[in-house]
Coordinates of C-alpha atoms and ligand atoms in Angstrom, one line a residue:
M57 CA -12.9 50.6 27.3
T58 CA -12.0 52.6 24.3
N59 CA -13.1 49.9 21.6
S60 CA -16.8 49.1 23.0
T61 CA -17.1 53.6 22.6
K62 CA -15.9 53.0 18.6
I63 CA -18.5 50.8 18.1
K64 CA -21.3 52.6 19.3
Q65 CA -20.1 55.8 17.8
S66 CA -19.7 53.5 14.7
G67 CA -23.6 52.9 14.5
E68 CA -24.5 56.4 14.8
P69 CA -26.2 57.6 11.6
G70 CA -23.6 59.9 9.3
N71 CA -20.8 57.5 10.6
Q72 CA -19.7 55.3 7.7
L73 CA -18.6 52.7 9.4
S74 CA -21.6 50.6 10.6
S75 CA -21.8 47.9 13.5
H76 CA -22.2 44.4 12.8
F77 CA -22.0 40.7 14.7
I78 CA -18.1 40.4 14.0
K79 CA -17.6 43.7 15.3
T80 CA -19.5 42.8 18.6
L81 CA -17.4 39.8 18.8
I82 CA -14.0 41.3 18.5
S83 CA -15.5 44.2 21.1
R84 CA -16.3 41.1 23.6
D85 CA -13.2 39.2 23.0
L86 CA -10.6 42.5 23.7
E87 CA -13.2 43.5 26.7
E88 CA -12.6 40.2 27.9
G89 CA -8.7 40.6 27.6
K90 CA -8.6 37.4 25.4
H91 CA -5.9 38.2 22.9
G92 CA -3.8 40.5 25.4
G93 CA -5.7 43.5 23.2
R94 CA -4.7 42.3 19.9
V95 CA -6.7 42.2 16.6
R96 CA -4.9 40.3 13.8
T97 CA -7.2 39.3 10.8
R98 CA -6.0 37.5 7.4
F99 CA -7.1 37.5 3.6
P100 CA -6.4 34.0 2.2
P101 CA -7.2 33.7 -1.3
E102 CA -6.3 30.8 -3.4
P103 CA -4.4 32.2 -6.4
N104 CA -6.5 30.1 -9.0
G105 CA -8.3 32.8 -10.6
Y106 CA -8.7 36.7 -10.4
L107 CA -10.6 38.1 -7.2
H108 CA -14.1 39.3 -7.6
I109 CA -16.6 41.4 -6.0
G110 CA -17.2 39.0 -3.5
H111 CA -13.7 39.0 -2.5
A112 CA -13.6 42.7 -2.0
K113 CA -16.0 42.3 0.3
S114 CA -14.0 39.9 2.3
I115 CA -10.8 42.2 1.6
C116 CA -12.9 45.2 3.3
L117 CA -14.2 43.3 5.5
N118 CA -10.8 41.8 6.9
F119 CA -8.6 44.9 6.7
S120 CA -11.3 47.5 8.0
V121 CA -11.8 45.3 11.3
A122 CA -8.3 45.1 11.5
A123 CA -7.9 49.0 11.1
E124 CA -10.7 50.0 13.3
Y125 CA -9.3 48.0 16.2
G126 CA -5.7 49.3 15.8
G127 CA -4.7 45.6 14.6
Q128 CA -3.1 43.9 11.2
C129 CA -4.3 42.1 8.3
N130 CA -2.2 39.7 6.8
L131 CA -2.0 38.8 3.1
R132 CA -1.8 34.7 2.9
F133 CA -1.8 33.4 -0.5
D134 CA -3.8 29.9 0.6
D135 CA -1.2 28.0 -1.9
T136 CA -2.1 24.1 -1.0
N137 CA -3.4 23.0 -4.6
P138 CA -0.8 23.8 -7.1
A139 CA -2.7 22.1 -9.9
K140 CA -5.1 25.0 -10.5
E141 CA -2.4 27.8 -9.3
S142 CA 0.0 30.3 -10.8
Q143 CA 2.2 33.1 -10.4
E144 CA -0.1 35.2 -12.8
Y145 CA -2.6 35.2 -10.3
V146 CA -0.7 35.8 -7.4
D147 CA 0.4 39.2 -9.0
S148 CA -2.8 40.1 -9.8
I149 CA -4.4 39.6 -6.5
K150 CA -1.8 42.0 -4.8
D151 CA -2.3 44.6 -7.1
N152 CA -6.1 44.4 -6.5
I153 CA -5.7 44.6 -3.0
R154 CA -3.8 47.6 -2.7
W155 CA -5.8 49.6 -6.0
L156 CA -8.5 49.2 -3.6
G157 CA -6.5 51.1 -0.7
F158 CA -5.3 48.3 1.7
E159 CA -1.9 47.5 2.7
W160 CA -1.2 44.1 4.1
N161 CA 0.9 43.5 7.5
G162 CA 4.3 43.0 6.7
E163 CA 5.5 40.5 4.0
V164 CA 3.0 38.8 1.7
R165 CA 2.8 35.2 3.2
Y166 CA 1.9 31.9 1.4
S167 CA 0.9 28.5 3.4
S168 CA 3.7 26.9 1.2
S169 CA 6.3 28.8 3.1
Y170 CA 5.3 26.8 6.1
F171 CA 5.7 23.5 4.7
D172 CA 8.1 22.3 6.7
T173 CA 6.2 23.3 10.1
L174 CA 3.5 21.7 8.7
F175 CA 4.8 18.5 7.9
E176 CA 6.3 18.2 11.3
F177 CA 3.2 18.8 12.9
A178 CA 1.5 16.5 10.8
N179 CA 4.7 13.8 12.1
Q180 CA 3.1 15.2 15.7
L181 CA -0.1 13.9 14.9
I182 CA 0.9 10.6 13.8
A183 CA 3.0 10.4 16.9
S184 CA 0.4 11.3 19.3
G185 CA -2.1 8.9 17.6
H186 CA -4.1 11.6 16.2
A187 CA -3.8 10.7 12.5
Y188 CA -2.5 7.7 10.4
V189 CA -1.3 6.6 6.6
C190 CA -4.1 5.1 4.9
N191 CA -3.7 2.9 1.6
L192 CA -7.3 3.3 0.8
S193 CA -7.5 4.3 -3.0
P194 CA -9.6 7.5 -3.7
E195 CA -12.4 5.4 -4.9
Q196 CA -12.2 3.3 -2.0
S197 CA -11.9 6.0 0.3
R198 CA -15.5 7.6 -1.1
E199 CA -17.0 4.2 -0.3
Y200 CA -15.8 4.1 3.1
R201 CA -17.0 7.6 4.2
G202 CA -20.5 7.0 4.3
T203 CA -23.3 9.1 3.5
L204 CA -25.4 11.8 5.2
M205 CA -27.7 8.7 6.0
E206 CA -25.1 6.1 6.7
A207 CA -22.2 6.2 9.1
G208 CA -18.8 5.5 7.2
R209 CA -16.4 2.5 7.9
N210 CA -13.1 2.8 9.5
S211 CA -10.3 2.0 7.2
P212 CA -8.3 -0.9 7.6
D213 CA -5.2 1.2 8.5
R214 CA -6.5 3.1 11.0
D215 CA -5.1 1.4 13.5
R216 CA -1.5 0.9 12.3
P217 CA 1.1 1.8 14.8
A218 CA 2.5 5.2 14.6
A219 CA 5.9 4.2 14.0
E220 CA 4.3 2.4 10.7
S221 CA 2.3 5.5 9.9
L222 CA 5.5 8.1 10.8
A223 CA 7.7 5.4 7.9
L224 CA 5.2 5.6 5.7
F225 CA 4.8 9.2 5.9
A226 CA 8.2 9.7 5.2
K227 CA 8.0 7.6 2.2
M228 CA 5.4 9.7 1.1
R229 CA 7.0 12.8 1.3
A230 CA 10.5 11.0 -0.5
G231 CA 8.3 10.3 -3.7
E232 CA 8.0 6.7 -3.2
F233 CA 4.6 6.5 -4.1
A234 CA 2.2 6.9 -6.7
E235 CA -0.3 9.5 -6.6
G236 CA -3.4 8.1 -4.9
E237 CA -1.3 5.0 -3.6
C238 CA -1.9 6.7 0.1
S239 CA -2.8 9.7 2.3
L240 CA -2.5 10.9 5.4
R241 CA -5.9 10.9 7.2
A242 CA -6.9 12.4 10.6
K243 CA -8.1 9.7 12.8
I244 CA -11.6 11.4 14.2
D245 CA -14.5 9.7 13.5
M246 CA -15.9 7.4 10.8
S247 CA -19.6 8.0 12.4
S248 CA -19.7 11.7 13.2
P249 CA -22.7 13.4 11.7
N250 CA -20.6 16.0 10.4
I251 CA -18.6 14.2 7.2
N252 CA -16.0 16.5 7.7
M253 CA -15.3 14.8 10.4
R254 CA -15.0 11.5 8.9
D255 CA -11.4 10.7 9.3
P256 CA -10.3 13.8 6.6
V257 CA -7.7 13.7 4.5
L258 CA -4.7 16.0 5.8
Y259 CA -1.9 15.2 3.1
R260 CA -2.2 14.0 -0.5
I261 CA 0.5 13.0 -2.9
R262 CA 0.8 15.2 -6.0
H263 CA 3.5 15.1 -8.5
I264 CA 3.3 18.4 -9.7
S265 CA 5.9 21.2 -9.0
H266 CA 4.4 24.5 -7.2
H267 CA 4.2 28.1 -8.0
Q268 CA 6.4 29.0 -5.0
T269 CA 8.4 25.7 -3.9
G270 CA 9.4 24.4 -7.2
D271 CA 9.7 20.6 -7.0
Q272 CA 10.3 20.6 -3.3
W273 CA 7.6 18.7 -2.4
C274 CA 5.4 15.9 -3.7
I275 CA 2.9 15.8 -1.2
Y276 CA 0.6 18.5 -0.2
P277 CA -1.6 19.3 2.8
T278 CA -5.2 20.1 2.2
Y279 CA -6.8 23.4 3.0
D280 CA -8.6 22.1 6.7
F281 CA -4.7 21.3 7.9
T282 CA -3.0 24.1 6.7
H283 CA -5.5 26.8 7.4
C284 CA -6.0 26.3 11.2
I285 CA -2.5 25.7 11.8
T286 CA -1.2 29.0 9.4
D287 CA -3.9 31.1 11.2
A288 CA -1.9 29.7 14.5
L289 CA 1.5 30.4 13.7
E290 CA 0.8 34.1 12.0
G291 CA -1.2 35.0 15.6
I292 CA -4.3 35.5 13.8
T293 CA -7.1 36.2 16.2
H294 CA -10.3 36.4 14.3
S295 CA -10.1 34.0 11.1
L296 CA -13.1 35.4 9.3
C297 CA -14.2 33.3 6.4
T298 CA -17.8 32.3 4.4
L299 CA -20.5 29.9 5.6
E300 CA -19.7 27.1 3.7
F301 CA -16.9 26.8 6.0
E302 CA -18.9 26.5 9.3
D303 CA -19.3 22.4 8.8
H304 CA -15.4 22.9 8.8
R305 CA -14.9 24.6 12.2
P306 CA -15.4 21.5 14.3
L307 CA -12.4 20.1 12.1
Y308 CA -10.4 23.7 12.3
D309 CA -10.4 23.5 16.4
W310 CA -9.8 19.8 16.1
I311 CA -6.7 20.1 14.6
L312 CA -5.2 22.6 16.6
N313 CA -6.4 21.1 20.0
S314 CA -4.5 17.9 19.2
L315 CA -1.7 19.3 18.6
D316 CA 0.8 20.5 21.6
L317 CA -0.1 24.0 22.4
K318 CA 3.5 25.0 23.6
S319 CA 4.8 23.6 20.0
I320 CA 2.6 25.9 18.1
R321 CA 3.7 28.9 20.1
A322 CA 6.8 27.9 19.8
A323 CA 6.5 27.9 16.4
S324 CA 4.5 31.4 15.9
V325 CA 5.4 34.8 15.7
L326 CA 4.6 35.0 19.1
A327 CA 6.9 33.1 20.0
D328 CA 9.2 35.7 21.7
S329 CA 6.4 38.0 22.6
D330 CA 4.2 37.7 26.2
S331 CA 1.1 38.0 24.7
P332 CA -1.4 35.3 26.0
Y333 CA -1.3 32.8 23.5
V334 CA -5.0 31.9 22.6
L335 CA -6.1 29.6 19.4
P336 CA -7.5 31.7 16.5
R337 CA -11.2 31.2 16.1
Q338 CA -13.2 31.0 13.0
T339 CA -16.3 32.8 12.2
E340 CA -18.2 32.9 9.4
F341 CA -20.2 35.5 7.4
A342 CA -22.7 34.8 4.4
K343 CA -21.0 35.2 0.9
L344 CA -22.1 38.5 -1.3
K345 CA -23.9 37.5 -3.6
L346 CA -25.1 39.8 -6.6
N347 CA -28.1 39.2 -9.2
Y348 CA -27.1 39.2 -13.0
T349 CA -24.1 38.3 -12.3
M350 CA -22.3 35.0 -12.3
M351 CA -19.5 35.1 -9.5
G352 CA -17.8 31.8 -8.4
K353 CA -14.1 31.6 -9.7
R354 CA -15.2 28.2 -11.8
N355 CA -17.8 30.3 -13.4
L356 CA -16.0 33.3 -14.5
R357 CA -13.0 30.9 -15.9
T358 CA -15.5 29.0 -18.2
M359 CA -16.9 32.8 -19.3
V360 CA -12.9 33.3 -20.0
E361 CA -12.2 30.1 -21.9
E362 CA -15.4 30.1 -23.8
G363 CA -14.5 33.4 -25.0
V364 CA -17.9 35.1 -23.9
V365 CA -15.7 37.8 -22.5
S366 CA -12.7 39.2 -23.7
G367 CA -10.4 37.9 -20.6
W368 CA -10.6 38.3 -16.8
D369 CA -10.1 41.9 -16.8
D370 CA -13.2 42.6 -19.5
P371 CA -15.4 45.2 -18.1
R372 CA -18.1 43.5 -17.9
M373 CA -16.8 41.0 -15.7
P374 CA -17.5 40.9 -11.7
T375 CA -13.9 40.7 -11.4
I376 CA -11.8 43.9 -9.5
A377 CA -9.9 44.2 -12.8
G378 CA -12.9 44.2 -14.9
M379 CA -14.5 46.6 -12.7
R380 CA -11.3 48.5 -12.5
R381 CA -11.2 48.6 -16.1
R382 CA -14.7 49.6 -16.4
G383 CA -14.1 52.8 -14.5
F384 CA -15.5 51.7 -10.8
T385 CA -13.3 53.8 -8.2
P386 CA -12.2 52.0 -5.1
A387 CA -14.1 54.0 -2.9
S388 CA -17.5 53.2 -4.7
L389 CA -16.5 49.2 -4.1
R390 CA -15.4 50.3 -0.7
N391 CA -18.5 51.7 0.0
F392 CA -20.8 49.2 -1.5
C393 CA -19.0 46.7 0.7
E394 CA -19.5 48.7 3.7
S395 CA -23.3 49.4 2.5
V396 CA -24.1 45.6 2.3
G397 CA -23.2 44.8 5.4
V398 CA -22.1 42.0 7.2
S399 CA -24.2 39.1 8.7
R400 CA -24.9 35.3 8.4
R401 CA -28.2 35.5 6.4
E402 CA -27.6 34.3 3.0
G403 CA -29.1 37.2 0.6
V404 CA -29.3 38.3 -3.0
V405 CA -28.0 42.1 -3.5
D406 CA -29.4 44.0 -6.4
L407 CA -27.0 44.7 -8.9
G408 CA -28.4 48.2 -8.8
M409 CA -26.7 48.7 -5.4
L410 CA -23.4 48.3 -6.9
E411 CA -24.4 50.6 -10.0
H412 CA -25.8 53.1 -7.6
A413 CA -22.4 53.1 -5.4
I414 CA -20.2 54.0 -8.7
R415 CA -22.7 56.5 -9.8
D416 CA -22.8 58.3 -6.9
D417 CA -18.9 58.4 -6.4
L418 CA -18.8 59.5 -10.0
D419 CA -21.1 62.1 -10.1
K420 CA -19.6 63.9 -7.2
H421 CA -15.9 63.7 -8.5
A422 CA -16.0 63.3 -12.1
P423 CA -15.3 66.2 -14.2
R424 CA -18.0 67.1 -17.0
A425 CA -17.0 67.1 -20.6
M426 CA -19.1 66.9 -24.1
C427 CA -18.9 64.1 -25.8
V428 CA -20.9 63.8 -29.6
M429 CA -21.9 59.9 -29.8
K430 CA -23.3 60.2 -33.8
P431 CA -21.9 63.3 -35.1
L432 CA -24.1 65.5 -37.2
K433 CA -22.2 68.7 -38.6
V434 CA -23.7 71.9 -37.5
E435 CA -22.3 75.1 -39.5
I436 CA -22.7 78.2 -37.6
G437 CA -22.8 80.8 -40.5
N438 CA -21.9 83.7 -38.4
I439 CA -19.2 82.7 -36.9
P440 CA -16.3 83.4 -39.5
E441 CA -14.3 80.6 -40.6
G442 CA -11.0 80.3 -38.5
D443 CA -12.6 82.0 -35.6
V444 CA -12.1 80.5 -31.9
I445 CA -14.5 81.5 -29.3
Q446 CA -13.1 80.2 -26.0
L447 CA -16.1 79.5 -23.5
S448 CA -15.4 78.9 -20.2
L449 CA -17.1 75.9 -18.6
A450 CA -17.2 75.0 -15.3
N451 CA -16.0 71.6 -14.6
H452 CA -18.3 70.3 -12.1
P453 CA -22.2 72.0 -11.5
K454 CA -21.7 71.6 -7.7
D455 CA -18.3 72.0 -7.2
E456 CA -16.4 75.1 -8.2
S457 CA -13.1 73.8 -6.7
M458 CA -13.0 71.3 -9.6
G459 CA -12.4 74.5 -11.5
R460 CA -13.2 75.6 -15.2
R461 CA -12.2 74.7 -18.5
D462 CA -11.9 75.9 -22.2
V463 CA -14.2 75.1 -24.8
P464 CA -13.4 76.2 -27.8
L465 CA -16.8 77.3 -30.4
T466 CA -16.2 77.5 -34.1
R467 CA -17.9 77.6 -37.1
E468 CA -18.0 74.3 -37.6
I469 CA -19.3 72.1 -34.8
F470 CA -21.0 68.4 -34.5
I471 CA -24.1 67.8 -32.4
D472 CA -25.7 64.1 -31.8
R473 CA -28.0 62.9 -34.7
S474 CA -30.6 62.3 -32.2
D475 CA -30.6 65.6 -31.0
F476 CA -32.0 66.8 -34.4
E477 CA -35.6 65.5 -35.8
I478 CA -37.1 66.1 -39.6
D479 CA -40.3 64.9 -38.2
P480 CA -40.3 65.7 -34.5
L481 CA -42.7 63.9 -32.3
P482 CA -44.8 66.1 -30.1
G483 CA -42.9 67.5 -27.2
F484 CA -39.3 66.9 -28.7
K485 CA -37.4 70.1 -27.2
R486 CA -34.4 69.9 -29.1
L487 CA -33.2 71.1 -32.9
I488 CA -35.7 71.2 -35.4
A489 CA -35.8 72.9 -39.2
G490 CA -36.5 76.3 -38.3
G491 CA -36.4 75.9 -34.7
E492 CA -33.9 77.2 -32.2
V493 CA -32.0 75.2 -29.3
R494 CA -29.1 76.6 -26.4
L495 CA -25.6 74.8 -27.0
R496 CA -24.5 73.7 -23.6
G497 CA -22.2 76.6 -22.2
A498 CA -22.7 78.9 -25.4
Y499 CA -25.1 80.1 -28.0
V500 CA -28.9 79.6 -28.7
I501 CA -28.8 78.4 -32.7
K502 CA -31.2 78.3 -35.1
C503 CA -31.7 76.1 -38.1
H504 CA -32.3 77.7 -41.2
H505 CA -31.7 75.1 -43.5
V506 CA -30.8 70.9 -43.9
E507 CA -28.7 69.4 -46.4
R508 CA -29.1 66.1 -47.4
D509 CA -26.8 63.6 -49.4
S510 CA -28.1 61.6 -52.4
R511 CA -30.0 59.2 -50.3
G512 CA -31.7 61.8 -48.7
E513 CA -29.7 61.4 -45.3
V514 CA -29.1 64.7 -43.3
V515 CA -25.5 65.4 -43.7
L516 CA -25.4 69.7 -42.5
L517 CA -27.4 72.0 -40.7
H518 CA -26.9 75.5 -41.9
C519 CA -27.3 77.8 -38.5
S520 CA -26.7 81.0 -37.1
A521 CA -26.0 81.7 -33.5
D522 CA -27.9 84.5 -31.6
L523 CA -24.4 86.0 -30.2
D524 CA -26.2 87.8 -27.7
T525 CA -27.2 84.9 -25.4
L526 CA -24.1 83.9 -24.1
G527 CA -25.1 83.4 -20.4
K528 CA -28.6 84.8 -21.1
K529 CA -32.0 84.2 -21.9
P530 CA -32.7 85.0 -25.7
E531 CA -35.0 88.3 -26.2
G532 CA -38.4 87.8 -26.6
R533 CA -38.9 84.1 -27.1
K534 CA -38.3 80.8 -24.8
V535 CA -36.1 78.2 -25.8
K536 CA -36.3 75.0 -24.2
G537 CA -33.9 72.5 -25.2
V538 CA -30.0 72.5 -24.4
I539 CA -27.8 70.2 -26.5
H540 CA -24.2 69.2 -26.1
W541 CA -21.6 69.8 -29.0
V542 CA -17.9 69.6 -30.0
S543 CA -16.2 71.9 -32.3
A544 CA -15.8 69.9 -35.5
T545 CA -12.1 71.6 -35.9
D546 CA -10.7 71.1 -32.2
G547 CA -12.8 68.0 -31.3
K548 CA -11.0 64.6 -30.9
T549 CA -12.1 61.1 -32.5
V550 CA -12.6 58.3 -30.3
S551 CA -13.7 55.0 -29.9
I552 CA -16.6 54.4 -27.2
R553 CA -17.7 51.3 -25.7
L554 CA -20.7 51.2 -24.2
Y555 CA -21.3 48.5 -21.8
D556 CA -24.0 47.1 -19.5
R557 CA -25.5 44.3 -17.8
L558 CA -24.0 40.6 -19.0
F559 CA -26.9 38.8 -18.0
L560 CA -30.7 39.3 -18.9
V561 CA -31.8 37.2 -16.1
E562 CA -31.3 37.5 -12.1
N563 CA -29.8 34.5 -11.6
P564 CA -27.8 33.3 -14.1
E565 CA -26.3 30.5 -11.8
A566 CA -30.0 29.0 -11.4
K567 CA -29.7 25.1 -11.3
D568 CA -32.7 25.1 -14.2
I569 CA -30.6 27.1 -16.7
E570 CA -28.8 24.4 -19.2
N571 CA -26.6 27.1 -20.3
Y572 CA -25.6 30.2 -19.2
R573 CA -25.2 31.5 -22.4
D574 CA -28.9 31.7 -23.3
C575 CA -29.2 34.4 -20.6
L576 CA -26.5 36.8 -21.9
N577 CA -27.4 40.3 -22.8
P578 CA -26.7 41.0 -26.4
D579 CA -26.3 44.4 -25.9
S580 CA -23.6 44.2 -23.3
L581 CA -21.4 45.5 -25.5
I582 CA -21.8 48.2 -28.2
E583 CA -18.9 49.4 -29.7
V584 CA -19.1 53.1 -31.2
S585 CA -16.5 54.5 -33.6
G586 CA -16.1 58.4 -34.6
A587 CA -17.6 59.5 -31.5
V588 CA -16.0 63.4 -30.9
V589 CA -15.0 64.8 -27.3
E590 CA -13.7 68.4 -26.7
P591 CA -10.0 69.1 -26.5
S592 CA -10.2 69.3 -22.7
V593 CA -10.2 65.7 -22.3
F594 CA -7.0 65.1 -23.1
E595 CA -5.3 68.3 -21.3
G596 CA -5.1 66.9 -18.0
S597 CA -4.2 63.7 -16.4
N598 CA -7.7 62.8 -15.4
L599 CA -9.5 59.7 -17.0
R600 CA -12.8 59.6 -15.7
F601 CA -15.6 61.9 -17.0
Q602 CA -19.3 62.5 -16.8
F603 CA -19.5 63.0 -20.8
E604 CA -23.0 65.2 -20.6
R605 CA -26.3 63.4 -21.1
E606 CA -24.8 60.2 -21.9
G607 CA -22.7 58.4 -18.6
Y608 CA -19.9 58.1 -17.2
F609 CA -16.6 57.0 -18.9
Y610 CA -13.2 55.7 -18.0
R611 CA -10.1 56.1 -20.4
D612 CA -9.1 52.3 -21.2
G613 CA -6.2 50.9 -23.4
D614 CA -2.9 52.5 -24.0
L615 CA -2.5 55.9 -22.5
T616 CA 0.1 57.1 -24.9
A617 CA -1.2 56.0 -28.1
T618 CA -3.0 58.8 -29.8
E619 CA -4.9 57.3 -32.6
N620 CA -8.2 56.1 -31.5
P621 CA -8.3 56.5 -27.9
V622 CA -10.9 54.6 -26.3
F623 CA -13.3 55.4 -23.6
N624 CA -15.4 52.7 -21.4
R625 CA -18.9 53.8 -20.5
T626 CA -19.0 52.8 -16.4
I627 CA -22.3 53.4 -15.7
T628 CA -25.3 55.1 -17.5
L629 CA -26.4 58.5 -15.4
R630 CA -29.7 57.2 -14.3
D631 CA -30.5 53.3 -13.7
S632 CA -32.5 52.2 -16.7
W633 CA -33.1 48.9 -15.4
A634 CA -35.2 49.6 -12.4
G635 CA -38.4 48.6 -13.1
Ligands
ATP818 P1 -15.3 31.6 -5.4 O1 -16.0 30.4 -4.7 O2 -16.1 32.4 -6.2 O3 -14.6 30.4 -6.3 P2 -13.4 31.1 -3.3 O4 -14.3 31.2 -1.9 O5 -13.1 29.8 -3.9 O6 -14.5 31.8 -4.3 P3 -11.3 32.0 -2.2 O7 -9.6 32.6 -2.8 O8 -10.7 30.6 -1.3 O9 -12.1 32.1 -3.3 O10 -11.5 33.2 -1.2 C1 -10.7 34.0 -0.3 C2 -11.6 34.6 0.6 O11 -12.5 35.5 0.0 C3 -12.1 33.2 1.3 O12 -12.3 34.1 3.0 C4 -13.6 33.6 0.8 O13 -14.4 32.9 2.3 C5 -13.8 34.8 0.6 N1 -15.0 34.9 -0.5 C6 -14.8 34.3 -1.5 N2 -16.1 34.6 -2.1 C7 -16.8 35.6 -1.3 C8 -18.1 36.2 -1.6 N3 -19.1 36.3 -2.7 N4 -18.4 36.8 -0.9 C9 -17.8 37.4 0.6 N5 -16.5 36.5 0.8 C10 -15.8 35.8 -0.2
MG819 MG1 -11.7 28.7 -3.3

């Protein structure tokens, strides 16, 4: 069977895709011919916030598993809670998935587009004695539900005749009741040790409009009622979700098994096919957790609302939108998600792993350029004013296919202030008064005279170039240091945002932390204005660079603006956090 060979190969070293328990399960289902050879997954985001790196893991899993088995992955917005949802989130989620490199099967789907069918199925459950309209108030319901230690109590409405519940449910739908006045509940078992099975609510009254269905509905189905049925209607074979839904799986199965299978099939995409109809199966995996990171949408929203970050797409946010602005590549996120693997064991992944993934990708693919963060002017006396020496530098030290670029050298250049020292510590290999240093890709220069302003600050270095040192060692002496530089006449001024980790503590969501704000890294954003980059940075369409010796950077903001372009530091060259 081809699918099992695929799995074997994927476990072999060198093959990027590794095996995991979900693939083992799918392979077994396929071998048993369970779904007629079909594999269909879905990614079911609730449009109540921006997606984060945890969602990226779920996206990668659902889409790549489907692709690996020649199946499809649907995108279905789980939009049953209109109070917190919006079109803005729908749009950003679609955009994020495509940016990650995935395309969903057919149209975008919404749970809300199944509201009519869901309503019919609810009526079916009532008619068959599996659900009832309950008049307990939300507070009373909580009281009747019991606790982990104590069984719940039956609602006084539990045994009302089906006909009465059907009539009440119709009235609920018609808007005749206020919010909280009644609800539709499944009739399961108030003494179940699993609280999810204690007659859970299937429909609640909400007099609010919905971003997709407007004012058509004033009753909305719950997640539990909706999810299993919409999975079944879309012919989903494997419904993958995170571990907190494990206790909901009995309810998922109960609802589907309490409905008439023929009517589900008739309402599903498989109605006219001869594929065997098997109900979808829910399988749980552990959520991705990252240290030094707050992840839940609720926490992310708090940071946005409290102005701790500039928005959902602040480059320090673990959102896909933020990481994208920071300069992460889709491949780096996919590689990261692949490398953390899929299991049922809850664990915390080191943020260093994510940083490694982007560093690794950019090291291979980002062209090199020079950027001077804190410019100090150097005058090279033996290059005449107005002369431009066009040097040709490789865009990548190890990859010739990335080509070369012209870098102009002129009489006046900038070097970084930190590359010059009046009183150097022992071992300082860069420029000192009377010393020599090599300009990256150019000549060795010597500093003859240091000019200071009235406050004593160094403002200009008078140097000369040894014009016999282009691509050659200087005669009769060793010059150890190499520094980066930019022509003062041809360089372009830019602003730089140096981003770093947002939190100083491993677990900013820990229970004993009173306020997450106390754990913020005060240096998570350092703005540098007046940096200077070589002109080649603006010559092509590329937006990602390694600024040599400084890190990896990504162009931000309005790309057409000529004034003050901004570069975000994606990541430093080396891991400065590793202990
Ligand atoms: P959060 O708890 O961060 O608010 P959520 O689970 O409420 O996220 P949904 O929009 O409901 O967000 O999730 C869409 C899908 O992404 C679900 O299948 C969910 O299980 C999965 N998912 C959410 N967070 C993670 C995570 N940290 N790791 C892996 N998958 C996740
Ligand atoms: Mg949720």
